[in-house]
């Protein structure tokens, strides 16, 4: 995880926060706010609103740390406050993201059907001629790798909100599937469908970008 | 198992969230399909790049305000 620092164990963190240790507060603030901002973006419509949701969350944490019972990890507790805060803002902006069931557009194949041999053909359902994924080489070069990260960042922003929420938690913030189900109150099956769709969309973006980058030797690829 | 089925199972496969017979079918499919092996590898690379996303941060002003709020609570 980029920029993540080792935090002391929860008991230590919580005690220090309760003792009013500002350095500890600054440490958790700086360590978590980045991924909290990304997460908040899935529920609200503007960057400013996401920022306010994160600020409101921290204010609630400051005031409520005395009531934290340690039944979840401190991080899960903080993120759950954020999810609820951001959801409430999203509702006001009429941009709710209910997770109870899958939407029709979230089902069905994640890879274009015409990349596979048609039913009835020999080897039906296997990669069609010329459609097989070609191996990639994500460049080691610092600048080029930065470009790849940018392509991914843009692609994350373009994802439908529910897909963005799940992939942000799982792959950007590094949560396990159980924690994500718990945080968003979704079933493991739905979580996996949303994550898989999001990853497949991003893989496709990278495929497009990297094949374009190969055509234009040394130049910027077409996204 | 064909490739169209395999590509939909990649996340479950990577999460170790499938029953043994299905996992076995994935493994035997992968053993003879370089296209799907590449697809799986690209999925892994995509996840890896996602984990490298640079951290966003709160504006300094917001950060200072929050530190101030924390400090204020303890001064009272």
Coordinates of C-alpha atoms in Angstrom, one line a residue:
Chain A
X1 CA 0.0 0.0 0.0
X2 CA 1.5 3.3 -1.0
X3 CA 2.5 5.6 1.8
X4 CA 1.4 3.2 4.5
X5 CA 3.4 3.2 7.6
X6 CA 3.6 0.6 10.3
X7 CA 1.1 1.5 13.0
X8 CA 1.3 0.3 16.6
X9 CA -1.2 -2.4 17.6
X10 CA -4.8 -1.2 18.3
X11 CA -4.6 -1.3 22.1
X12 CA -1.6 1.1 22.0
X13 CA -3.2 3.3 19.3
X14 CA -6.5 3.6 21.2
X15 CA -4.8 4.3 24.5
X16 CA -2.7 7.0 23.0
X17 CA -5.6 8.6 21.3
X18 CA -7.5 8.6 24.6
X19 CA -4.6 10.1 26.3
X20 CA -4.7 13.0 23.8
X21 CA -1.4 12.1 22.1
X22 CA -1.5 14.4 19.0
X23 CA 1.4 12.7 17.2
X24 CA -0.6 9.5 17.2
X25 CA -3.6 11.2 16.0
X26 CA -1.6 12.8 13.2
X27 CA -0.1 9.4 12.3
X28 CA -3.5 7.7 11.8
X29 CA -4.9 10.8 10.1
X30 CA -2.1 10.7 7.6
X31 CA -2.0 7.0 7.1
X32 CA -5.8 6.5 6.5
X33 CA -7.1 9.7 5.0
X34 CA -5.9 8.9 1.5
X35 CA -7.8 5.6 1.1
X36 CA -10.7 7.2 3.1
X37 CA -11.0 9.9 0.4
X38 CA -11.1 7.3 -2.3
X39 CA -13.7 5.3 -0.5
X40 CA -15.8 8.4 0.2
X41 CA -15.7 9.3 -3.6
X42 CA -17.8 6.2 -4.3
X43 CA -20.7 7.5 -2.3
X44 CA -20.8 11.2 -3.1
X45 CA -20.6 13.3 -6.3
X46 CA -17.7 15.7 -5.8
X47 CA -14.2 15.7 -4.4
X48 CA -15.1 18.5 -1.9
X49 CA -18.0 16.5 -0.6
X50 CA -15.7 13.4 -0.2
X51 CA -13.3 15.6 1.7
X52 CA -16.0 16.9 4.0
X53 CA -17.2 13.3 4.7
X54 CA -13.6 12.4 5.7
X55 CA -13.4 15.5 7.9
X56 CA -16.7 14.8 9.6
X57 CA -15.6 11.2 10.2
X58 CA -12.4 12.3 11.9
X59 CA -14.4 14.7 14.1
X60 CA -16.7 11.9 15.1
X61 CA -13.7 9.7 15.8
X62 CA -12.1 12.4 18.0
X63 CA -15.3 12.8 20.0
X64 CA -16.2 9.1 20.1
X65 CA -12.9 7.4 20.8
X66 CA -13.9 7.1 24.4
X67 CA -16.9 5.0 23.4
X68 CA -14.9 2.6 21.1
X69 CA -15.3 -0.8 22.6
X70 CA -12.7 -2.7 20.5
X71 CA -15.2 -5.2 19.1
X72 CA -13.8 -4.5 15.6
X73 CA -10.4 -3.2 14.7
X74 CA -9.9 0.5 15.1
X75 CA -9.5 0.9 11.3
X76 CA -12.7 -1.0 10.6
X77 CA -14.5 1.2 13.2
X78 CA -13.2 4.4 11.6
X79 CA -14.0 3.2 8.0
X80 CA -17.5 2.2 9.1
X81 CA -18.1 5.6 10.4
X82 CA -16.9 7.0 7.1
X83 CA -19.2 4.7 5.1
X84 CA -22.2 5.8 7.0
X85 CA -21.2 9.4 6.9
X86 CA -20.5 9.3 3.1
X87 CA -23.7 7.3 2.5
X88 CA -25.8 9.9 4.4
X89 CA -24.2 12.7 2.2
X90 CA -24.8 10.7 -0.9
X91 CA -28.4 10.3 0.0
X92 CA -28.8 14.0 0.4
X93 CA -27.2 14.4 -3.0
X94 CA -29.6 11.6 -4.2
X95 CA -26.7 9.5 -5.1
X96 CA -27.4 6.4 -3.1
X97 CA -25.5 3.2 -3.7
X98 CA -27.5 0.4 -2.2
X99 CA -25.7 -2.9 -2.1
X100 CA -28.5 -5.3 -1.3
X101 CA -28.6 -7.0 -4.7
X102 CA -26.9 -7.0 -8.0
X103 CA -28.0 -4.7 -10.8
X104 CA -28.8 -6.2 -14.2
X105 CA -25.7 -4.5 -15.7
X106 CA -23.6 -6.2 -13.1
X107 CA -24.3 -9.6 -14.4
X108 CA -23.3 -11.4 -17.6
X109 CA -19.9 -12.0 -19.2
X110 CA -17.0 -9.7 -18.4
X111 CA -15.1 -10.5 -21.6
X112 CA -16.6 -9.8 -25.0
X113 CA -18.3 -12.9 -26.3
X114 CA -16.8 -12.4 -29.8
X115 CA -13.3 -13.0 -28.4
X116 CA -14.3 -16.7 -28.0
X117 CA -15.2 -19.3 -30.7
X118 CA -18.9 -19.4 -31.3
X119 CA -21.1 -22.2 -30.1
X120 CA -21.2 -25.1 -32.6
X121 CA -17.7 -24.3 -33.8
X122 CA -14.9 -26.7 -32.9
X123 CA -13.5 -25.7 -29.5
X124 CA -16.5 -23.5 -28.8
X125 CA -16.0 -21.1 -25.9
X126 CA -12.2 -21.2 -26.3
X127 CA -10.2 -18.1 -27.4
X128 CA -10.9 -17.3 -31.1
X129 CA -8.1 -16.9 -33.5
X130 CA -6.3 -13.6 -33.0
X131 CA -8.3 -12.9 -29.8
X132 CA -6.1 -14.6 -27.3
X133 CA -4.7 -12.2 -24.7
X134 CA -1.1 -11.3 -25.6
X135 CA 1.4 -11.3 -22.8
X136 CA 2.2 -7.8 -21.3
X137 CA 5.2 -6.2 -20.0
X138 CA 4.4 -3.5 -17.6
X139 CA 7.5 -1.3 -17.9
X140 CA 9.9 -1.2 -15.0
X141 CA 10.8 2.4 -15.9
X142 CA 9.7 4.8 -13.2
X143 CA 8.0 7.3 -15.6
X144 CA 6.2 4.6 -17.7
X145 CA 5.0 2.8 -14.6
X146 CA 3.7 6.2 -13.4
X147 CA 1.7 6.4 -16.6
X148 CA 0.3 3.0 -16.1
X149 CA -0.8 4.0 -12.6
X150 CA -2.4 7.1 -14.1
X151 CA -4.3 5.0 -16.6
X152 CA -5.6 2.9 -13.7
X153 CA -6.5 5.9 -11.6
X154 CA -8.6 7.4 -14.4
X155 CA -10.2 4.0 -15.0
X156 CA -11.1 3.7 -11.3
X157 CA -12.8 7.1 -11.5
X158 CA -14.9 6.0 -14.5
X159 CA -16.2 2.8 -12.8
X160 CA -19.8 2.7 -11.7
X161 CA -19.9 3.6 -8.0
X162 CA -20.6 0.1 -6.6
X163 CA -17.7 -1.4 -8.6
X164 CA -15.5 1.4 -7.6
X165 CA -16.3 1.0 -3.9
X166 CA -15.5 -2.7 -3.8
X167 CA -12.3 -2.5 -5.9
X168 CA -11.1 0.5 -3.9
X169 CA -11.5 -1.4 -0.6
X170 CA -10.1 -4.7 -1.9
X171 CA -7.3 -3.8 -4.2
X172 CA -6.3 -0.2 -3.4
X173 CA -6.8 -0.2 0.4
X174 CA -5.9 -3.9 0.7
X175 CA -8.9 -5.2 2.7
X176 CA -9.8 -8.9 2.8
X177 CA -13.1 -10.1 1.3
X178 CA -14.7 -10.7 4.7
X179 CA -13.9 -7.2 5.9
X180 CA -15.4 -5.7 2.8
X181 CA -18.6 -7.8 3.1
X182 CA -18.8 -6.7 6.7
X183 CA -18.2 -3.0 5.9
X184 CA -20.7 -2.8 3.0
X185 CA -23.1 -5.4 4.3
X186 CA -23.1 -7.5 1.1
X187 CA -22.9 -11.2 0.6
X188 CA -19.5 -12.8 -0.3
X189 CA -21.0 -13.9 -3.7
X190 CA -22.1 -10.3 -4.6
X191 CA -18.8 -8.9 -3.4
X192 CA -16.9 -11.3 -5.7
X193 CA -19.1 -10.5 -8.7
X194 CA -18.6 -6.7 -8.2
X195 CA -14.9 -7.1 -7.7
X196 CA -14.5 -9.4 -10.7
X197 CA -16.3 -7.0 -13.0
X198 CA -14.3 -4.1 -11.8
X199 CA -11.0 -6.0 -12.2
X200 CA -12.0 -7.2 -15.7
X201 CA -12.9 -3.7 -16.8
X202 CA -9.5 -2.4 -15.5
X203 CA -7.6 -5.3 -17.1
X204 CA -9.3 -4.3 -20.4
X205 CA -8.2 -0.7 -20.0
X206 CA -4.6 -1.8 -19.4
X207 CA -4.8 -4.2 -22.3
X208 CA -5.9 -1.3 -24.6
X209 CA -3.3 1.0 -23.2
X210 CA -0.4 -1.4 -23.3
X211 CA -1.1 -2.6 -26.8
X212 CA -1.4 1.1 -27.9
X213 CA 1.9 1.9 -26.2
X214 CA 3.6 -0.9 -28.0
X215 CA 2.5 0.5 -31.4
X216 CA 3.8 3.9 -30.7
X217 CA 7.4 3.0 -29.7
X218 CA 8.4 5.2 -26.8
X219 CA 5.4 7.5 -27.1
X220 CA 2.3 7.7 -25.0
X221 CA -0.2 5.0 -25.7
X222 CA -3.7 5.6 -26.7
X223 CA -5.9 5.0 -23.8
Chain B
X1 CA -14.0 -26.1 -18.8
X2 CA -13.6 -23.6 -21.7
X3 CA -12.0 -20.2 -21.8
X4 CA -15.2 -18.3 -21.6
X5 CA -16.0 -20.1 -18.3
X6 CA -12.5 -19.7 -16.9
X7 CA -12.3 -15.9 -17.4
X8 CA -15.4 -15.5 -15.2
X9 CA -13.8 -17.6 -12.4
X10 CA -10.5 -15.7 -12.0
X11 CA -11.4 -13.7 -8.9
X12 CA -12.9 -16.7 -7.1
X13 CA -9.7 -18.7 -8.2
X14 CA -7.4 -16.0 -6.8
X15 CA -9.4 -15.7 -3.6
X16 CA -9.3 -19.4 -3.1
X17 CA -13.1 -19.2 -2.9
X18 CA -14.1 -22.2 -5.0
X19 CA -14.8 -25.9 -4.2
X20 CA -12.1 -28.4 -4.8
X21 CA -13.6 -29.9 -8.0
X22 CA -13.9 -26.5 -9.6
X23 CA -10.4 -25.5 -8.6
X24 CA -9.1 -28.7 -10.1
X25 CA -10.9 -28.0 -13.4
X26 CA -9.4 -24.5 -13.4
X27 CA -5.9 -25.9 -12.8
X28 CA -6.3 -28.5 -15.6
X29 CA -7.6 -25.9 -18.0
X30 CA -4.7 -23.6 -17.2
X31 CA -2.2 -26.4 -17.8
X32 CA -3.2 -26.6 -21.4
X33 CA -4.3 -23.0 -22.2
X34 CA -1.7 -20.4 -22.5
X35 CA -4.3 -17.8 -23.4
X36 CA -6.0 -18.2 -20.0
X37 CA -2.7 -18.4 -18.3
X38 CA -1.9 -15.0 -19.8
X39 CA -5.3 -13.7 -18.8
X40 CA -4.8 -14.8 -15.2
X41 CA -1.3 -13.3 -15.1
X42 CA -2.8 -10.0 -16.4
X43 CA -5.4 -10.0 -13.7
X44 CA -2.7 -10.4 -11.1
X45 CA -0.7 -7.5 -12.6
X46 CA -3.8 -5.3 -12.7
X47 CA -4.4 -6.0 -9.0
X48 CA -0.7 -5.3 -8.3
X49 CA -0.8 -1.9 -10.0
X50 CA -4.0 -1.1 -8.1
X51 CA -2.1 -1.6 -4.9
X52 CA 0.5 1.0 -6.0
X53 CA -2.0 3.8 -6.3
X54 CA -0.4 6.9 -4.8
X55 CA -2.1 8.0 -1.6
X56 CA -4.4 11.0 -1.9
X57 CA -4.3 13.3 1.0
X58 CA -6.3 15.8 2.8
X59 CA -5.5 19.5 2.1
X60 CA -3.1 20.9 4.7
X61 CA -5.8 23.3 5.9
X62 CA -8.2 20.5 6.7
X63 CA -5.5 18.4 8.3
X64 CA -4.5 21.4 10.6
X65 CA -8.1 22.0 11.5
X66 CA -8.5 18.3 12.6
X67 CA -5.3 18.4 14.6
X68 CA -6.6 21.6 16.2
X69 CA -9.9 19.9 17.0
X70 CA -8.1 17.0 18.6
X71 CA -5.9 19.3 20.6
X72 CA -8.9 21.4 21.7
X73 CA -10.7 18.4 23.1
X74 CA -7.9 17.7 25.5
X75 CA -7.4 21.3 26.5
X76 CA -11.0 21.5 27.9

